[in-house]
Short mmCIF file of C-alpha atoms in Angstrom, two decimals:
data_model
loop_
_atom_site.label_atom_id
_atom_site.label_comp_id
_atom_site.label_asym_id
_atom_site.label_seq_id
_atom_site.Cartn_x
_atom_site.Cartn_y
_atom_site.Cartn_z
CA UNK A 1 -10.29 36.05 -16.72
CA UNK A 2 -9.27 33.20 -14.62
CA UNK A 3 -6.34 30.85 -16.18
CA UNK A 4 -5.75 27.36 -14.73
CA UNK A 5 -2.08 28.07 -15.94
CA UNK A 6 -1.60 30.88 -13.45
CA UNK A 7 -3.07 28.58 -10.59
CA UNK A 8 -0.44 26.16 -11.52
CA UNK A 9 2.62 28.86 -11.45
CA UNK A 10 1.37 30.00 -8.10
CA UNK A 11 2.06 26.48 -6.63
CA UNK A 12 5.66 26.43 -8.25
CA UNK A 13 8.75 27.35 -6.13
CA UNK A 14 11.89 28.96 -7.32
CA UNK A 15 12.99 26.15 -8.77
CA UNK A 16 10.28 25.43 -11.19
CA UNK A 17 8.94 22.32 -9.35
CA UNK A 18 5.33 22.47 -7.70
CA UNK A 19 5.67 22.90 -4.04
CA UNK A 20 4.36 20.61 -1.57
CA UNK A 21 0.49 21.06 -0.79
CA UNK A 22 -0.24 22.42 2.62
CA UNK A 23 -2.72 20.46 4.93
CA UNK A 24 -5.78 22.45 5.34
CA UNK A 25 -8.93 21.71 7.47
CA UNK A 26 -7.98 18.37 8.60
CA UNK A 27 -8.30 17.97 12.33
CA UNK A 28 -9.26 14.67 12.44
CA UNK A 29 -7.21 11.61 12.15
CA UNK A 30 -7.64 9.66 8.51
CA UNK A 31 -5.68 6.24 8.23
CA UNK A 32 -5.30 7.47 4.31
CA UNK A 33 -3.23 10.84 5.09
CA UNK A 34 -0.26 8.60 6.28
CA UNK A 35 -0.13 6.58 2.80
CA UNK A 36 -0.04 10.18 1.33
CA UNK A 37 3.17 11.44 3.23
CA UNK A 38 5.23 11.05 -0.11
CA UNK A 39 2.59 12.53 -2.49
CA UNK A 40 2.53 16.24 -3.41
CA UNK A 41 -1.22 16.79 -4.33
CA UNK A 42 -4.14 18.60 -2.83
CA UNK A 43 -5.32 18.13 0.83
CA UNK A 44 -8.00 20.98 1.30
CA UNK A 45 -11.64 20.56 0.38
CA UNK A 46 -11.75 22.59 -2.67
CA UNK A 47 -10.56 21.30 -6.05
CA UNK A 48 -7.30 22.43 -7.69
CA UNK A 49 -5.76 21.78 -10.89
CA UNK A 50 -3.11 19.26 -11.21
CA UNK A 51 -1.24 18.89 -14.05
CA UNK A 52 0.71 15.58 -15.20
CA UNK A 53 2.31 15.51 -18.95
CA UNK A 54 -0.41 16.82 -21.48
CA UNK A 55 -3.06 15.89 -18.83
CA UNK A 56 -5.06 18.03 -16.57
CA UNK A 57 -7.01 16.95 -13.22
CA UNK A 58 -9.26 18.36 -10.85
CA UNK A 59 -8.31 17.05 -7.22
CA UNK A 60 -9.21 17.60 -3.74
CA UNK A 61 -7.94 16.14 -0.49
CA UNK A 62 -10.75 13.65 -0.48
CA UNK A 63 -9.72 12.40 -4.12
CA UNK A 64 -5.84 12.46 -3.32
CA UNK A 65 -6.69 10.42 0.10
CA UNK A 66 -8.88 7.80 -1.92
CA UNK A 67 -6.06 7.53 -5.08
CA UNK A 68 -3.62 6.78 -2.24
CA UNK A 69 -5.21 4.20 -0.69
CA UNK A 70 -6.33 2.32 -3.78
CA UNK A 71 -2.74 2.58 -5.00
CA UNK A 72 -0.91 1.75 -2.28
CA UNK A 73 -3.29 -1.73 -1.63
CA UNK A 74 -3.32 -2.19 -5.39
CA UNK A 75 -7.57 -3.06 -4.93
CA UNK A 76 -9.88 -1.67 -2.09
CA UNK A 77 -13.39 -2.41 -1.57
CA UNK A 78 -15.60 0.74 -2.15
CA UNK A 79 -17.32 0.54 1.02
CA UNK A 80 -14.02 0.18 2.91
CA UNK A 81 -12.89 3.60 1.65
CA UNK A 82 -15.56 5.69 3.50
CA UNK A 83 -15.74 8.07 0.76
CA UNK A 84 -18.82 9.53 -0.99
CA UNK A 85 -20.11 8.45 -4.52
CA UNK A 86 -19.40 11.63 -6.11
CA UNK A 87 -15.65 11.18 -5.17
CA UNK A 88 -15.76 7.75 -6.83
CA UNK A 89 -17.77 9.15 -10.05
CA UNK A 90 -15.44 12.21 -10.07
CA UNK A 91 -12.13 9.73 -10.30
CA UNK A 92 -13.82 7.50 -12.66
CA UNK A 93 -14.74 10.56 -14.93
CA UNK A 94 -11.01 11.55 -14.67
CA UNK A 95 -10.00 8.18 -15.72
CA UNK A 96 -7.79 7.42 -12.82
CA UNK A 97 -9.82 4.63 -11.26
CA UNK A 98 -11.56 1.67 -12.56
CA UNK A 99 -14.20 -0.81 -11.04
CA UNK A 100 -13.24 -4.31 -10.12
CA UNK A 101 -16.36 -7.20 -9.93
CA UNK A 102 -15.61 -8.61 -6.23
CA UNK A 103 -18.84 -10.94 -6.64
CA UNK A 104 -21.56 -10.69 -4.17
CA UNK A 105 -22.66 -7.48 -5.21
CA UNK A 106 -19.26 -5.83 -4.47
CA UNK A 107 -17.34 -3.70 -5.88
CA UNK A 108 -13.46 -2.55 -5.96
CA UNK A 109 -11.54 0.23 -7.20
CA UNK A 110 -8.15 -0.13 -8.36
CA UNK A 111 -5.79 2.51 -10.28
CA UNK A 112 -6.13 2.98 -14.21
CA UNK A 113 -2.31 3.64 -15.61
CA UNK A 114 -3.02 7.11 -15.73
CA UNK A 115 -3.83 7.05 -12.05
CA UNK A 116 -0.45 5.13 -11.21
CA UNK A 117 1.43 7.60 -13.46
CA UNK A 118 0.01 10.87 -11.68
CA UNK A 119 0.63 9.74 -8.37
CA UNK A 120 4.10 8.48 -9.35
CA UNK A 121 4.66 12.09 -11.04
CA UNK A 122 3.75 13.63 -7.98
CA UNK A 123 6.04 11.71 -5.60
CA UNK A 124 8.45 13.34 -3.49
CA UNK A 125 11.82 12.22 -3.14
CA UNK A 126 13.66 11.76 0.10
CA UNK A 127 17.30 11.74 0.67
CA UNK A 128 18.30 7.85 1.70
CA UNK A 129 14.67 6.90 2.18
CA UNK A 130 12.83 4.20 -0.25
CA UNK A 131 9.44 5.88 -1.46
CA UNK A 132 6.14 4.86 -1.25
CA UNK A 133 5.33 2.26 -4.21
CA UNK A 134 1.78 2.51 -5.92
CA UNK A 135 0.32 0.02 -8.33
CA UNK A 136 -2.31 -0.16 -11.28
CA UNK A 137 -4.68 -3.08 -12.14
CA UNK A 138 -5.44 -6.38 -10.35
CA UNK A 139 -1.94 -8.69 -9.81
CA UNK A 140 -3.86 -12.02 -9.16
CA UNK A 141 -7.48 -12.75 -10.14
CA UNK A 142 -7.29 -15.85 -7.90
CA UNK A 143 -6.32 -13.59 -4.74
CA UNK A 144 -8.92 -10.61 -5.59
CA UNK A 145 -11.11 -11.45 -2.68
CA UNK A 146 -8.16 -11.63 -0.32
CA UNK A 147 -6.28 -8.58 -1.72
CA UNK A 148 -9.35 -6.55 -1.62
CA UNK A 149 -9.76 -7.11 2.02
CA UNK A 150 -6.07 -5.66 2.95
CA UNK A 151 -6.71 -2.07 3.23
CA UNK A 152 -9.49 -3.10 5.64
CA UNK A 153 -7.02 -4.50 7.96
CA UNK A 154 -4.51 -1.59 7.50
CA UNK A 155 -7.30 0.71 8.78
CA UNK A 156 -7.41 -1.27 11.93
CA UNK A 157 -4.02 -1.80 12.59
CA UNK A 158 -3.04 1.76 12.46
CA UNK A 159 -5.54 2.47 14.44
CA UNK A 160 -3.99 -0.08 16.80
CA UNK A 161 -0.41 0.98 16.48
CA UNK A 162 -1.62 4.60 16.97
CA UNK A 163 -3.34 3.71 20.30
CA UNK A 164 -0.38 1.86 21.44
CA UNK A 165 2.62 4.58 20.26
CA UNK A 166 2.30 8.31 20.85
CA UNK A 167 3.40 10.48 17.97
CA UNK A 168 3.58 7.46 15.69
CA UNK A 169 4.38 8.28 12.05
CA UNK A 170 3.75 5.86 9.33
CA UNK A 171 6.42 5.93 6.72
CA UNK A 172 5.50 3.49 3.92
CA UNK A 173 3.54 0.03 3.47
CA UNK A 174 5.49 -2.55 1.75
CA UNK A 175 3.39 -5.44 -0.11
CA UNK A 176 4.55 -8.99 -0.01
CA UNK A 177 5.46 -9.11 -3.82
CA UNK A 178 7.90 -6.34 -3.14
CA UNK A 179 9.56 -8.18 -0.07
CA UNK A 180 9.59 -11.08 -2.36
CA UNK A 181 11.21 -9.18 -5.19
CA UNK A 182 14.08 -8.02 -2.88
CA UNK A 183 14.51 -11.71 -1.94
CA UNK A 184 14.73 -12.71 -5.28
CA UNK A 185 17.28 -10.22 -6.25
CA UNK A 186 19.46 -11.32 -3.46
CA UNK A 187 19.20 -15.09 -4.52
CA UNK A 188 19.97 -14.45 -8.17
CA UNK A 189 22.74 -11.70 -7.36
CA UNK A 190 25.50 -13.81 -8.28
CA UNK A 191 24.15 -14.68 -11.58
CA UNK A 192 23.64 -11.32 -12.69
CA UNK A 193 25.16 -10.65 -16.17
CA UNK A 194 26.70 -14.04 -16.39
CA UNK A 195 26.36 -15.83 -19.72
CA UNK A 196 26.73 -19.16 -18.48
CA UNK A 197 24.62 -18.95 -15.42
CA UNK A 198 21.53 -21.37 -15.50
CA UNK A 199 19.37 -19.18 -13.47
CA UNK A 200 19.43 -21.23 -10.22
CA UNK A 201 20.46 -19.37 -7.20
CA UNK A 202 23.31 -20.39 -5.34
CA UNK A 203 22.88 -19.10 -1.80
CA UNK A 204 23.29 -21.50 0.98
CA UNK A 205 21.23 -22.00 4.01
CA UNK A 206 23.36 -20.05 6.02
CA UNK A 207 23.04 -16.96 3.81
CA UNK A 208 19.51 -17.18 3.13
CA UNK A 209 18.78 -17.10 6.85
CA UNK A 210 21.43 -14.42 7.44
CA UNK A 211 18.98 -12.26 4.84
CA UNK A 212 15.49 -13.08 6.90
CA UNK A 213 17.45 -12.06 9.92
CA UNK A 214 18.69 -8.71 8.52
CA UNK A 215 15.19 -8.36 7.23
CA UNK A 216 13.42 -9.41 10.29
CA UNK A 217 11.48 -12.08 8.62
CA UNK A 218 11.02 -15.71 9.88
CA UNK A 219 12.90 -18.75 8.61
CA UNK A 220 11.63 -22.00 9.62
CA UNK A 221 10.65 -25.27 7.40
CA UNK A 222 13.38 -24.61 4.92
CA UNK A 223 12.23 -21.16 3.87
CA UNK A 224 11.70 -17.20 4.57
CA UNK A 225 7.88 -16.57 5.14
CA UNK A 226 6.37 -13.04 4.08
CA UNK A 227 3.64 -11.36 5.21
CA UNK A 228 1.10 -9.93 3.20
CA UNK A 229 2.46 -6.63 3.78
CA UNK A 230 4.62 -4.40 6.35
CA UNK A 231 3.70 -1.17 8.03
CA UNK A 232 7.09 0.79 8.36
CA UNK A 233 6.67 3.68 10.84
CA UNK A 234 8.60 5.72 13.41
CA UNK A 235 8.24 6.28 16.83
CA UNK A 236 10.24 8.92 18.93
CA UNK A 237 13.40 8.44 16.26
CA UNK A 238 12.86 4.87 16.20
CA UNK A 239 12.34 3.05 13.02
CA UNK A 240 9.86 0.11 13.37
CA UNK A 241 7.65 -1.89 11.62
CA UNK A 242 4.82 -4.21 11.95
CA UNK A 243 4.21 -7.20 9.79
CA UNK A 244 0.22 -8.27 8.93
CA UNK A 245 -1.00 -11.52 7.70
CA UNK A 246 -4.87 -12.15 6.32
CA UNK A 247 -6.59 -15.29 6.26
CA UNK A 248 -9.42 -15.88 4.32
CA UNK A 249 -11.39 -19.27 4.25
CA UNK A 250 -9.62 -20.91 1.62
CA UNK A 251 -6.68 -21.21 3.71
CA UNK A 252 -6.30 -24.63 5.16
CA UNK A 253 -4.06 -27.26 6.83
CA UNK A 254 -0.32 -26.62 6.59
CA UNK A 255 -0.26 -23.34 4.89
CA UNK A 256 -2.38 -21.92 7.39
CA UNK A 257 -0.44 -23.56 10.15
CA UNK A 258 3.22 -22.09 8.71
CA UNK A 259 1.78 -18.64 8.22
CA UNK A 260 0.55 -18.42 12.27
CA UNK A 261 3.81 -19.76 13.30
CA UNK A 262 5.60 -16.68 11.59
CA UNK A 263 4.63 -14.33 14.36
CA UNK A 264 3.03 -11.89 11.83
CA UNK A 265 -0.34 -9.92 13.11
CA UNK A 266 -3.16 -11.86 12.00
CA UNK A 267 -6.66 -11.10 10.70
CA UNK A 268 -9.41 -13.36 9.49
CA UNK A 269 -12.08 -13.03 7.34
CA UNK A 270 -15.27 -14.74 8.36
CA UNK A 271 -17.58 -12.55 10.72
CA UNK A 272 -20.23 -10.41 9.10
CA UNK A 273 -20.47 -6.70 9.32
CA UNK A 274 -23.73 -4.33 8.64
CA UNK A 275 -25.29 -5.58 5.31
CA UNK A 276 -23.82 -8.79 5.44
CA UNK A 277 -20.66 -7.77 4.23
CA UNK A 278 -17.31 -9.84 5.16
CA UNK A 279 -15.15 -8.08 7.77
CA UNK A 280 -11.58 -8.99 8.56
CA UNK A 281 -11.00 -8.86 12.29
CA UNK A 282 -7.58 -9.36 14.41
CA UNK A 283 -7.23 -12.88 15.52
CA UNK A 284 -4.65 -14.82 17.43
CA UNK A 285 -2.78 -17.41 16.03
CA UNK A 286 -3.92 -20.09 18.46
CA UNK A 287 -7.42 -19.01 18.16
CA UNK A 288 -7.28 -19.24 14.34
CA UNK A 289 -5.67 -22.74 14.36
#
């Protein structure tokens, strides 16, 4: 009689940790594969037993890729995932994702806490390298329409970079909030642990400019400018990155102008794809303004 515990034990190495799943039957390039770089989850067509604490899940490669994409970008439009409805329903049934109403008949997916915990528990530690971060739930309700389009821009930008650079390897995607969190930690470093601190950062402009330069972020008009996300990748041993900014129709005036001057790769929502859906398209800063 089949015992799922035997299957789990078969995937363990000598140190008792689950071994890395092998790639199987994946000849085509899927932009979600890069987002699974640090994940020890099934990659094949058949569903396999995956354990996390006291929960058991049945996942295959399509399930894993979908979870990774949704976890990296927090909320993703269902039609942008290019996956079948059976996969989505299966992940809902496993309580790993939940549906978000985006309006106009559109639905998005976001991870549940269980979904994020599963990805975090099966993330690989790479010495000296930061790991891919995964998120659950909606962060900013008022930015839901904007944020739900980010994965679509990533698909296009990953394909563009791959065409431009042979042998490209995406290492991770860093969202704006994580870049800003690192910036705030820098600003508050001198206040940390001080009972007499009033919480105000004491960094001068020279220090802030230096921080921005070290992180390859633009500084002008008295502030550091952050992209919606950054793709970190490697080509021939060189560590590179591409910053991406998405404009939706509510971007106006000085706000849009400032982001256009930042030198990010710009995408704009406004054109219509099949079925009347809004589709982000790349635009030059001058064209947008």
